[in-house]
mmCIF file of C-alpha atoms in Angstrom:
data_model
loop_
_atom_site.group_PDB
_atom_site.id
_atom_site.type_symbol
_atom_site.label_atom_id
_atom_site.label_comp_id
_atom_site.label_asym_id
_atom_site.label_seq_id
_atom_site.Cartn_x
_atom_site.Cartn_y
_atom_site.Cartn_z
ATOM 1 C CA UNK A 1 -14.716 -10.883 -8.128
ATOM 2 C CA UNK A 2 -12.779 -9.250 -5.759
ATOM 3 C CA UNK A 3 -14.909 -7.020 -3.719
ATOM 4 C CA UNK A 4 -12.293 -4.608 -0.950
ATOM 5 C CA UNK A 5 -14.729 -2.087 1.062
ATOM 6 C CA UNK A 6 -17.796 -2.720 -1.388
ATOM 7 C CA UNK A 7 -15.966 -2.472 -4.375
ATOM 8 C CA UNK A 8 -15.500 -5.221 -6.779
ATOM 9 C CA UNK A 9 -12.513 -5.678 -8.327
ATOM 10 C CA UNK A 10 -11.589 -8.068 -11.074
ATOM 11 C CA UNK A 11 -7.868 -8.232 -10.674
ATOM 12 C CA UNK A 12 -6.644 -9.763 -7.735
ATOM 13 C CA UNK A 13 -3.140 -7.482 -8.588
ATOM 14 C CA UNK A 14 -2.504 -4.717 -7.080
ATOM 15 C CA UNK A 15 0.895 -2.431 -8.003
ATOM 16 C CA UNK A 16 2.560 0.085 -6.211
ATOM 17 C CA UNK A 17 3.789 2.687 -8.479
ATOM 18 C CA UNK A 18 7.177 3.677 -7.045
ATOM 19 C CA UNK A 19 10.996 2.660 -8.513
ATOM 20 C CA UNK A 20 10.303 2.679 -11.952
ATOM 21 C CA UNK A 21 12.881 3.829 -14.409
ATOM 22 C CA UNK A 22 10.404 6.147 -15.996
ATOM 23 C CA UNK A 23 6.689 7.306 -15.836
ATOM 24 C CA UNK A 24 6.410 6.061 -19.234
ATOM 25 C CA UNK A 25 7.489 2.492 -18.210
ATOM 26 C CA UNK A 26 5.306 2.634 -14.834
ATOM 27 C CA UNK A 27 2.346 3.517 -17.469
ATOM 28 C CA UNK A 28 3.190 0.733 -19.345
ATOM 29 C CA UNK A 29 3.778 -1.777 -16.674
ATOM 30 C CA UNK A 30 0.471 -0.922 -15.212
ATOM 31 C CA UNK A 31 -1.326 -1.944 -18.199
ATOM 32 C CA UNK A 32 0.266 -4.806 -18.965
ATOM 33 C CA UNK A 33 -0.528 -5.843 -15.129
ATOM 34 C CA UNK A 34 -4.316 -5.296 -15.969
ATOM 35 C CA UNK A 35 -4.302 -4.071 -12.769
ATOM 36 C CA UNK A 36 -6.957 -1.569 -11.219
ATOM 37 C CA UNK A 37 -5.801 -0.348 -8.036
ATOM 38 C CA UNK A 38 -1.619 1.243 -7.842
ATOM 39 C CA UNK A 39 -0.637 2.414 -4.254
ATOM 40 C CA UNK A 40 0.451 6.184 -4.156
ATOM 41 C CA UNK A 41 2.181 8.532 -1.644
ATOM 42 C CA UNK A 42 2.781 11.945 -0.415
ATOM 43 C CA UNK A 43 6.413 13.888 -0.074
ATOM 44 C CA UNK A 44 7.774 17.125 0.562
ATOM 45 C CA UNK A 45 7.319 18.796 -2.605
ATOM 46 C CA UNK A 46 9.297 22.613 -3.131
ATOM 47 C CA UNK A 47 6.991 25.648 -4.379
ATOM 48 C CA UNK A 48 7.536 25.755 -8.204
ATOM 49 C CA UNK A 49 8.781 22.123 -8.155
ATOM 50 C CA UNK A 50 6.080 19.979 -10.172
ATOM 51 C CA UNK A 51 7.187 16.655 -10.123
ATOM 52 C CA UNK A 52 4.502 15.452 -8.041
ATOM 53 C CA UNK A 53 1.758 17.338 -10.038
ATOM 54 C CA UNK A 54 3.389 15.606 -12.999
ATOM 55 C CA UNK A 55 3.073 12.029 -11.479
ATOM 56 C CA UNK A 56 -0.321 12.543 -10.619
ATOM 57 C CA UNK A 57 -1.886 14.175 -13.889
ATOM 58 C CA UNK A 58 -0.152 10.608 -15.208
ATOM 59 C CA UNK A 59 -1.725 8.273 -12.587
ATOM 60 C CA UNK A 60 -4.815 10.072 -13.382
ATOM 61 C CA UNK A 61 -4.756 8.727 -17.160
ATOM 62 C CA UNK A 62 -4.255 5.292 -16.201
ATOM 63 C CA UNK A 63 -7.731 4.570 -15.433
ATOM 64 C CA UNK A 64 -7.012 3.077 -11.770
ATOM 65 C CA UNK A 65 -8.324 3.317 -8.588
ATOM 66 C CA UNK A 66 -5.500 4.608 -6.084
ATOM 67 C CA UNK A 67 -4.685 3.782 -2.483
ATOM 68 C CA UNK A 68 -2.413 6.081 -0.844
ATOM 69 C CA UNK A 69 -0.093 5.090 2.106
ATOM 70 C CA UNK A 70 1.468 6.422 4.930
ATOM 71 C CA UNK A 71 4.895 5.359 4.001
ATOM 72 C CA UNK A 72 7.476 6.491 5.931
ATOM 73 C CA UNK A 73 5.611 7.187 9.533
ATOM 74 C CA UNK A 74 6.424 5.932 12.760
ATOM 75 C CA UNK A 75 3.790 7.103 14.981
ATOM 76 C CA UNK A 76 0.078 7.004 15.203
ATOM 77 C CA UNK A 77 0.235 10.967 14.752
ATOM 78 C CA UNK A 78 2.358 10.991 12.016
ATOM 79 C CA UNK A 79 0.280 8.211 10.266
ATOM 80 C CA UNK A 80 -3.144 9.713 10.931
ATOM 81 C CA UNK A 81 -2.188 13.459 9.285
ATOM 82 C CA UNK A 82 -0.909 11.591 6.558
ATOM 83 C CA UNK A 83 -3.940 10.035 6.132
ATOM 84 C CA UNK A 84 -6.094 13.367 6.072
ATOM 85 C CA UNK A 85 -3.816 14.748 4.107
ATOM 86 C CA UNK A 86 -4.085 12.097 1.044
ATOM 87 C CA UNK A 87 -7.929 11.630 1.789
ATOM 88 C CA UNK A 88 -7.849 15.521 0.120
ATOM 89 C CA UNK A 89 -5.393 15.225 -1.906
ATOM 90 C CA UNK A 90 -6.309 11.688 -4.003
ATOM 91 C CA UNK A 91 -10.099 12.402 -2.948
ATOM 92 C CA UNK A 92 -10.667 8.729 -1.709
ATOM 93 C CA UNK A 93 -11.347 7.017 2.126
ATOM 94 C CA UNK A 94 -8.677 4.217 0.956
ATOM 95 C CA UNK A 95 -5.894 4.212 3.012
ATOM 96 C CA UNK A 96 -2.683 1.792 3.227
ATOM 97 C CA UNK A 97 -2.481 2.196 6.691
ATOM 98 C CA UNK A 98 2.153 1.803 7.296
ATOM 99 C CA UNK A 99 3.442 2.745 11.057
ATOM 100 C CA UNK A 100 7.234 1.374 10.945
ATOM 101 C CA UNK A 101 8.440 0.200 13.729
ATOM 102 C CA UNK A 102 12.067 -0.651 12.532
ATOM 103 C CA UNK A 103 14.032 0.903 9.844
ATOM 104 C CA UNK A 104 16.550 -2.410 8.719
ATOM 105 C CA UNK A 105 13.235 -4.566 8.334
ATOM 106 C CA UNK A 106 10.218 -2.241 7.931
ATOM 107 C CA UNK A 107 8.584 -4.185 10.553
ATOM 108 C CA UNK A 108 5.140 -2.442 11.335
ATOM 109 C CA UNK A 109 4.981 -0.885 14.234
ATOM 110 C CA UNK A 110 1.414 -3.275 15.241
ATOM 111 C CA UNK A 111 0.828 -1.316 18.199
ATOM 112 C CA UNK A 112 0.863 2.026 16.528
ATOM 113 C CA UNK A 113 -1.011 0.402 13.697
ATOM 114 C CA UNK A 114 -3.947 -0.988 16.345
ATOM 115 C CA UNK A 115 -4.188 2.317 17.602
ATOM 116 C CA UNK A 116 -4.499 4.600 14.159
ATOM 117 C CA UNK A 117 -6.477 1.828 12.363
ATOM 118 C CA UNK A 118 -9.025 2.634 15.055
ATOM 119 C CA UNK A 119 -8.888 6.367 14.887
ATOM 120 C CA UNK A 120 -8.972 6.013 11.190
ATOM 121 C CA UNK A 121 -11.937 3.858 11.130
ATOM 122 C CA UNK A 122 -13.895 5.935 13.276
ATOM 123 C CA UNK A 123 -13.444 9.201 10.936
ATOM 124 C CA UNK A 124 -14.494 7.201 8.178
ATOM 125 C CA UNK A 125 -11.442 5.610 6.564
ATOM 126 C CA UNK A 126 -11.129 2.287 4.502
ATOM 127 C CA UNK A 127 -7.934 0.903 6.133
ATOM 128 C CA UNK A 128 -5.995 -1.355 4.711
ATOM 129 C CA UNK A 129 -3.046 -1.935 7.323
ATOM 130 C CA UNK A 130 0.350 -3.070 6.431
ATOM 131 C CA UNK A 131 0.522 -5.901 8.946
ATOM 132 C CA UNK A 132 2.369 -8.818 9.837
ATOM 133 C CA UNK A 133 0.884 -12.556 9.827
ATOM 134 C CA UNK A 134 0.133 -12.487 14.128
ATOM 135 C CA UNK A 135 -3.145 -14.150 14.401
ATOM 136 C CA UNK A 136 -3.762 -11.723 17.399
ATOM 137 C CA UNK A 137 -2.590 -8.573 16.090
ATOM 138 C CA UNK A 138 -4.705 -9.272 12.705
ATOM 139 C CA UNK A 139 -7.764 -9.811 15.528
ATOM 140 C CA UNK A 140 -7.653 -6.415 17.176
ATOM 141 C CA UNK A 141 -7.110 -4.584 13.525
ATOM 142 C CA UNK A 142 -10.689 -6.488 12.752
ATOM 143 C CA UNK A 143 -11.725 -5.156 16.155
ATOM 144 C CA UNK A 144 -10.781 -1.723 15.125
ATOM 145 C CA UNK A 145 -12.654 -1.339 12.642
ATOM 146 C CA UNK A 146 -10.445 -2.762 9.474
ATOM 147 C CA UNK A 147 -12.122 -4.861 6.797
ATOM 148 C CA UNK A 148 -9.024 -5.717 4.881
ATOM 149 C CA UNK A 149 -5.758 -7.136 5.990
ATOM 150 C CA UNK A 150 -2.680 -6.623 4.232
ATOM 151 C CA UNK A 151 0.060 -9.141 5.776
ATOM 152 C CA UNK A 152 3.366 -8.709 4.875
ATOM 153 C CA UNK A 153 5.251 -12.123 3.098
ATOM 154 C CA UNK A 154 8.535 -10.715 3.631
ATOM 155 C CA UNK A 155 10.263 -7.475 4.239
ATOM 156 C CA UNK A 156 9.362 -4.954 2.063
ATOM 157 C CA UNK A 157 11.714 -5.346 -0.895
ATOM 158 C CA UNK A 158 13.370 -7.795 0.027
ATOM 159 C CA UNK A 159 11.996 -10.672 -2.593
ATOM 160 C CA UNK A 160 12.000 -13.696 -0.577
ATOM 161 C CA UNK A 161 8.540 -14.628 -0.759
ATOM 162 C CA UNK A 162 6.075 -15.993 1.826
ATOM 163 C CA UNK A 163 8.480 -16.546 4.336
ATOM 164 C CA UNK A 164 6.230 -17.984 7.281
ATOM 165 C CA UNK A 165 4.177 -20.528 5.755
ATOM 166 C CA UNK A 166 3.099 -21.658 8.252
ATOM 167 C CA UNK A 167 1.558 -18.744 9.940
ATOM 168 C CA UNK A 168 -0.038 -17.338 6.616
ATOM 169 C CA UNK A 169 -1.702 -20.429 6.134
ATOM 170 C CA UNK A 170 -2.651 -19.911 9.735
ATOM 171 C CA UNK A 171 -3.779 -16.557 8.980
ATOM 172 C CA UNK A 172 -6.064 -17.607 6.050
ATOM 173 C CA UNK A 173 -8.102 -20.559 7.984
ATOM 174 C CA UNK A 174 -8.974 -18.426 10.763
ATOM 175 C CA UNK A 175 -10.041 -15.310 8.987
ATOM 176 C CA UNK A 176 -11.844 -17.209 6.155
ATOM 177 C CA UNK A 177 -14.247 -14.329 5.549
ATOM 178 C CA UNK A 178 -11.972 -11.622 5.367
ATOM 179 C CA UNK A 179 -10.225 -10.073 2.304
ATOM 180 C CA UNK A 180 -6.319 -10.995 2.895
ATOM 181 C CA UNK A 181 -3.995 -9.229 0.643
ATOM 182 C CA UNK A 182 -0.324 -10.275 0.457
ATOM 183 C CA UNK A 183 1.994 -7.024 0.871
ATOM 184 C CA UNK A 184 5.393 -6.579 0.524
ATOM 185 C CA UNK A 185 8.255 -9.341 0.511
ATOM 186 C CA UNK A 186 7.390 -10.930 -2.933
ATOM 187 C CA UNK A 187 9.857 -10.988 -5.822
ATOM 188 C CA UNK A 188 8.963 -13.449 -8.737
ATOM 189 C CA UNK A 189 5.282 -14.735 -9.896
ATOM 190 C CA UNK A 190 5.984 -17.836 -8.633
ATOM 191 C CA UNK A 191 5.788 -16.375 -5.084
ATOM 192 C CA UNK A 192 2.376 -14.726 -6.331
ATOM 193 C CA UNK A 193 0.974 -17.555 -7.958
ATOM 194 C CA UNK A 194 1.731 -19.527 -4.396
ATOM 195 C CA UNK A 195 -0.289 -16.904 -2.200
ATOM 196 C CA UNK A 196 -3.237 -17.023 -4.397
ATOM 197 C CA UNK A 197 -2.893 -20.956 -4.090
ATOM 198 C CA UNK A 198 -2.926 -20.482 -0.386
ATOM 199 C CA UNK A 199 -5.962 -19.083 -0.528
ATOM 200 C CA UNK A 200 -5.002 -15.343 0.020
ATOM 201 C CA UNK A 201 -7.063 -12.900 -2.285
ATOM 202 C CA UNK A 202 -4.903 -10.681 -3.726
ATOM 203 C CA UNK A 203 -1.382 -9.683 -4.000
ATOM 204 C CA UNK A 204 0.307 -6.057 -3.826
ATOM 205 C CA UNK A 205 3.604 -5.658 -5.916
ATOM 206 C CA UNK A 206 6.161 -3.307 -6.346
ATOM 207 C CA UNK A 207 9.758 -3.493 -6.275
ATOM 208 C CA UNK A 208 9.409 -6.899 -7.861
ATOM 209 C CA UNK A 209 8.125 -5.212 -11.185
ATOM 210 C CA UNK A 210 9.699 -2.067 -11.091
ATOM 211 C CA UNK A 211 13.083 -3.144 -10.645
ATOM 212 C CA UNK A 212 12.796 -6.344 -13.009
ATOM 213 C CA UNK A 213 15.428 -5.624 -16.240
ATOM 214 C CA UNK A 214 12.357 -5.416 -17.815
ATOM 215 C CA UNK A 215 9.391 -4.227 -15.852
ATOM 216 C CA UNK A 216 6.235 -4.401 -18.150
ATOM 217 C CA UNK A 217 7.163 -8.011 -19.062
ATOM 218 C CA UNK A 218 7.747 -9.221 -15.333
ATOM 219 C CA UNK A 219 4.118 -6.586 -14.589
ATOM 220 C CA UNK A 220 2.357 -9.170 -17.103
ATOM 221 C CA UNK A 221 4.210 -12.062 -15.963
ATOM 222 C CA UNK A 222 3.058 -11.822 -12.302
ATOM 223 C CA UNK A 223 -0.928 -10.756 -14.127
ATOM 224 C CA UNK A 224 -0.407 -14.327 -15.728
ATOM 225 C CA UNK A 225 1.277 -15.871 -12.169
ATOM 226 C CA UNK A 226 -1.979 -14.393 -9.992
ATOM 227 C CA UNK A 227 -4.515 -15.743 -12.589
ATOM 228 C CA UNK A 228 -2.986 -19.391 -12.275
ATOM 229 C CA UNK A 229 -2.651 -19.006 -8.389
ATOM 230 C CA UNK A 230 -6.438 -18.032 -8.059
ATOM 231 C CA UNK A 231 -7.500 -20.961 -10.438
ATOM 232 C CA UNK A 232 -5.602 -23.658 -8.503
ATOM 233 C CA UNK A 233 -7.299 -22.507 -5.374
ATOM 234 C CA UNK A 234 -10.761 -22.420 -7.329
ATOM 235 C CA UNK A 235 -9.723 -25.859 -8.331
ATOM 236 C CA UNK A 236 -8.690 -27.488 -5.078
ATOM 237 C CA UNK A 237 -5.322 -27.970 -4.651
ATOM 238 C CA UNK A 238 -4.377 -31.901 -3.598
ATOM 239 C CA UNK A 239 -2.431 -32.126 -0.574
ATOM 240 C CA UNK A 240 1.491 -32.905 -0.573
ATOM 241 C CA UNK A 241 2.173 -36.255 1.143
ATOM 242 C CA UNK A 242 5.222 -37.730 1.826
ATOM 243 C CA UNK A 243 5.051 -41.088 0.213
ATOM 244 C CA UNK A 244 4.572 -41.758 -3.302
ATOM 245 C CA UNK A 245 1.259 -42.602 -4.911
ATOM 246 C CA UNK A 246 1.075 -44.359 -8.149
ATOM 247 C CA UNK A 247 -0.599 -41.958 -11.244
ATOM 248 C CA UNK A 248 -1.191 -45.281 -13.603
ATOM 249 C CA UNK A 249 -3.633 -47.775 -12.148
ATOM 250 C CA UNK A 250 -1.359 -50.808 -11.002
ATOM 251 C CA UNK A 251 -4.328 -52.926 -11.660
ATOM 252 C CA UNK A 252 -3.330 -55.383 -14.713
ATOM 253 C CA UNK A 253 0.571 -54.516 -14.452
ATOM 254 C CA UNK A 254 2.179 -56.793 -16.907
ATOM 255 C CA UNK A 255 4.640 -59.575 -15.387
ATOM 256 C CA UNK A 256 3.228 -59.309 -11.586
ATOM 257 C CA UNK A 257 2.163 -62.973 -10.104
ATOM 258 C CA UNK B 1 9.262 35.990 10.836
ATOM 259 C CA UNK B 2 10.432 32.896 10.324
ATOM 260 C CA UNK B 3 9.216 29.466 9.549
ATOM 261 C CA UNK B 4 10.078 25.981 9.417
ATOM 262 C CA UNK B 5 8.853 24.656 5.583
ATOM 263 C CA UNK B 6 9.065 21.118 4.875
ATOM 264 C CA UNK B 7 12.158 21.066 7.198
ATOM 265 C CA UNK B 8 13.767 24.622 5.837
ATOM 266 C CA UNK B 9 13.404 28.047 7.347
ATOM 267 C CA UNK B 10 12.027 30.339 4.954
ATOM 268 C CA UNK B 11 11.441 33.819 6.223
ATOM 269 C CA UNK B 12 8.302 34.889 5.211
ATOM 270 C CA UNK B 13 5.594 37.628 5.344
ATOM 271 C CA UNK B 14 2.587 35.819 4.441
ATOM 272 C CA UNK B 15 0.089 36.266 7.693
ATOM 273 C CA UNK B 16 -2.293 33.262 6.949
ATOM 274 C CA UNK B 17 -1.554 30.138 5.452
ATOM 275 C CA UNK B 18 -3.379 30.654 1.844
ATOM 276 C CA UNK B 19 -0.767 33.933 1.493
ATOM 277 C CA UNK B 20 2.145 31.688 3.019
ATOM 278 C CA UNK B 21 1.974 28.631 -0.144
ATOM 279 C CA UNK B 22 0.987 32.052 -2.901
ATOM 280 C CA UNK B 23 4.484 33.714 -1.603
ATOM 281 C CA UNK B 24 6.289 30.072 -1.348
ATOM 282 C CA UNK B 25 5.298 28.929 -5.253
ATOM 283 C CA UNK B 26 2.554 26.377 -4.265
ATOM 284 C CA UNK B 27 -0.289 28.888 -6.272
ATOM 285 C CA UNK B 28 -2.313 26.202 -7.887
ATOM 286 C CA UNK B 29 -0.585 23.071 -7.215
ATOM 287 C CA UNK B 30 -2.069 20.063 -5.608
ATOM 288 C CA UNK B 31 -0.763 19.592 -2.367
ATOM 289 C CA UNK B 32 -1.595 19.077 1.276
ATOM 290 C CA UNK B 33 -0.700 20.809 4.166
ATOM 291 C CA UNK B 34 -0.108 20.565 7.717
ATOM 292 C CA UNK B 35 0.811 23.336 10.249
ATOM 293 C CA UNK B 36 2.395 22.251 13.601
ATOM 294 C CA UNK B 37 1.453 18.179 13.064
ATOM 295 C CA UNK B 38 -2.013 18.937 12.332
ATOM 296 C CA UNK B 39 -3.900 18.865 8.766
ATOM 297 C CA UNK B 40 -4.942 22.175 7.471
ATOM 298 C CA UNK B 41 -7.617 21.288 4.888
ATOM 299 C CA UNK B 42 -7.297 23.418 1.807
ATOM 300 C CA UNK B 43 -10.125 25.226 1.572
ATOM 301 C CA UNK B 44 -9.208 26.214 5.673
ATOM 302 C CA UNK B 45 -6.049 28.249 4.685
ATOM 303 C CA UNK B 46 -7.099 31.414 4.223
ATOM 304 C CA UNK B 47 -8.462 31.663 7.402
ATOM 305 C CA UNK B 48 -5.117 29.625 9.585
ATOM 306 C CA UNK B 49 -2.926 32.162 10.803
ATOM 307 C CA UNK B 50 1.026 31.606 10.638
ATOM 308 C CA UNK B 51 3.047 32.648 13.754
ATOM 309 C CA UNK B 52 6.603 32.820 14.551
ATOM 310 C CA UNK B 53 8.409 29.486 14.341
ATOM 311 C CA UNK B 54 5.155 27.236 12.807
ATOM 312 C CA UNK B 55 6.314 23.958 10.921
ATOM 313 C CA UNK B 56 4.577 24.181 8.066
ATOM 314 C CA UNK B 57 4.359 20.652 5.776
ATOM 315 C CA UNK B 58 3.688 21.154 2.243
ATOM 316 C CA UNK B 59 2.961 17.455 0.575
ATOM 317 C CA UNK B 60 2.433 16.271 -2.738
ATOM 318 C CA UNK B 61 1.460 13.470 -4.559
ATOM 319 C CA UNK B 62 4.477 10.965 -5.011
ATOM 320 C CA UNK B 63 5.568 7.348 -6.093
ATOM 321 C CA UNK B 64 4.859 4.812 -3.258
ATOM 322 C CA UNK B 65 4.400 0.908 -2.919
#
């Protein structure tokens, strides 16, 4: 099980609920990714307009646990009103903690996110920061109070996969202990399956199922992709060498000596 | 007097927060709200007075990743 701030969790999914061509087909995908935590947000909404009490009355039928984010902020302030303001509104302490800290990459701002993490933390938050994979940065977010990491593969959207291997892999030996949740940057289950093989505990997808041709399929697809990646890790990967080793025994090799 | 809404001036008469969201359409709808950069709980809005030129953020519940 996965357990994130004391709660367990059986899926090691976790899908973002945004792009979708329809709240019908983000209902759908969600089930097919047996999923039980989707990522919400908070926008400007006009008086009379009710698309956003229309979104939520649907999350709210899926059955799921929801973790807001602060999508879209840029400064500590920004991020930590956003943060009170979904704590009322989705009536949870979850929070995907996002401070951006450049607009053509969606780099987090890891400064910014240091700082809020800890103000978050202290009013009683479960913060689960949008980071990237700096050994040092992911240190003072533990040191701030976080409990979760949420490292970034790739920019957000973008579908390349884990793009620093060797930093991730990195990441995951020196914070053995610590939930590690792969966010943003992944775009086919392969990519998924891979992070769970590397050890990391849990994956967060979006654009990768919601803009699929056909999003429920590609929602169970990466379900199947994170099952396989967590039972390769539980069944100990071999390590890649660069020579060849034989499979069959060459012991008894017919017309040798 | 006037008031910055999610980023619009609306001129309004409303004298508290609570009477400002009533007059603006919010009634009953689940949203959060922020007056000047800092959160306004709900159940605080009767009682948060609106002055001239506040920026008032209304938010609501929305797709994200």
């Amino acid at each position: 099980m996965l357990e994130l701030y004391g709660t367990a969790l059986r899926s090691r999914l976790l899908l973002g609920t945004a792009r979708y061509p329809s709240p019908a087909v983000l209902s759908e995908a969600v089930r097919a990714a047996r999923c039980e935590v989707v990522t919400v947000s908070l926008r400007r909404e006009a008086g009379g307009e009710r698309s956003g009490q229309g979104f939520w009355a649907i999350v709210r039928t899926l059955g799921v646990r929801v973790l807001p984010n602060t999508a879209g902020c840029h400064s500590v302030k920004e991020a930590v009103t956003t943060a009170h303001m979904a704590r009322e509104v989705f009536g949870t302490h979850w929070i995907k903690l996002e401070v951006i800290g450049e607009d053509d990459t969606l780099q987090p701002d890891v400064f910014a996110l240091v700082e809020a993490a800890g103000i978050l933390s202290q009013e009683g938050f479960e913060v689960f920061p949008y980071t990237t994979e700096d050994l040092v940065v992911a240190e003072r977010l533990l040191g701030a109070g976080c409990r979760v990491l949420m490292p970034w593969a790739a920019p957000i959207g973008s579908g390349r996969g884990l793009n620093n291997l060797f930093a991730l892999r990195a990441l995951r030996a020196h914070f053995a202990e610590v939930p590690l949740i792969i966010d943003a940057g992944l775009g086919v289950p392969s990519h998924a399956a891979q992070a769970l093989e590397l050890g990391f505990d849990a994956v967060l997808i979006n654009t990768a199922v919601a803009q699929a041709r056909d999003p429920v399929q590609m929602a169970a697809a990466f379900a199947q992709a994170v099952e396989a990646g967590y039972g390769a890790r539980l069944a100990g990967p071999i390590e890649a060498r660069d020579l060849a080793v034989p499979s069959t025994p060459i012991v008894g090799t017919a017309f040798r000596g | 007097m006037r008031i910055l809404v999610n980023g619009a001036w609306r001129e309004t008469g409303g004298a508290e927060l609570a009477s400002v969201l009533a007059e603006l359409g919010y009634d009953d709808a689940v949203v959060a709200t922020a007056v000047n950069g800092e959160f306004v709980a709900a159940a605080a809005r009767p009682a948060t007075p609106i002055a001239d030129g506040d920026r008032i953020e209304v938010l609501a519940p929305m797709q994200g990743g």
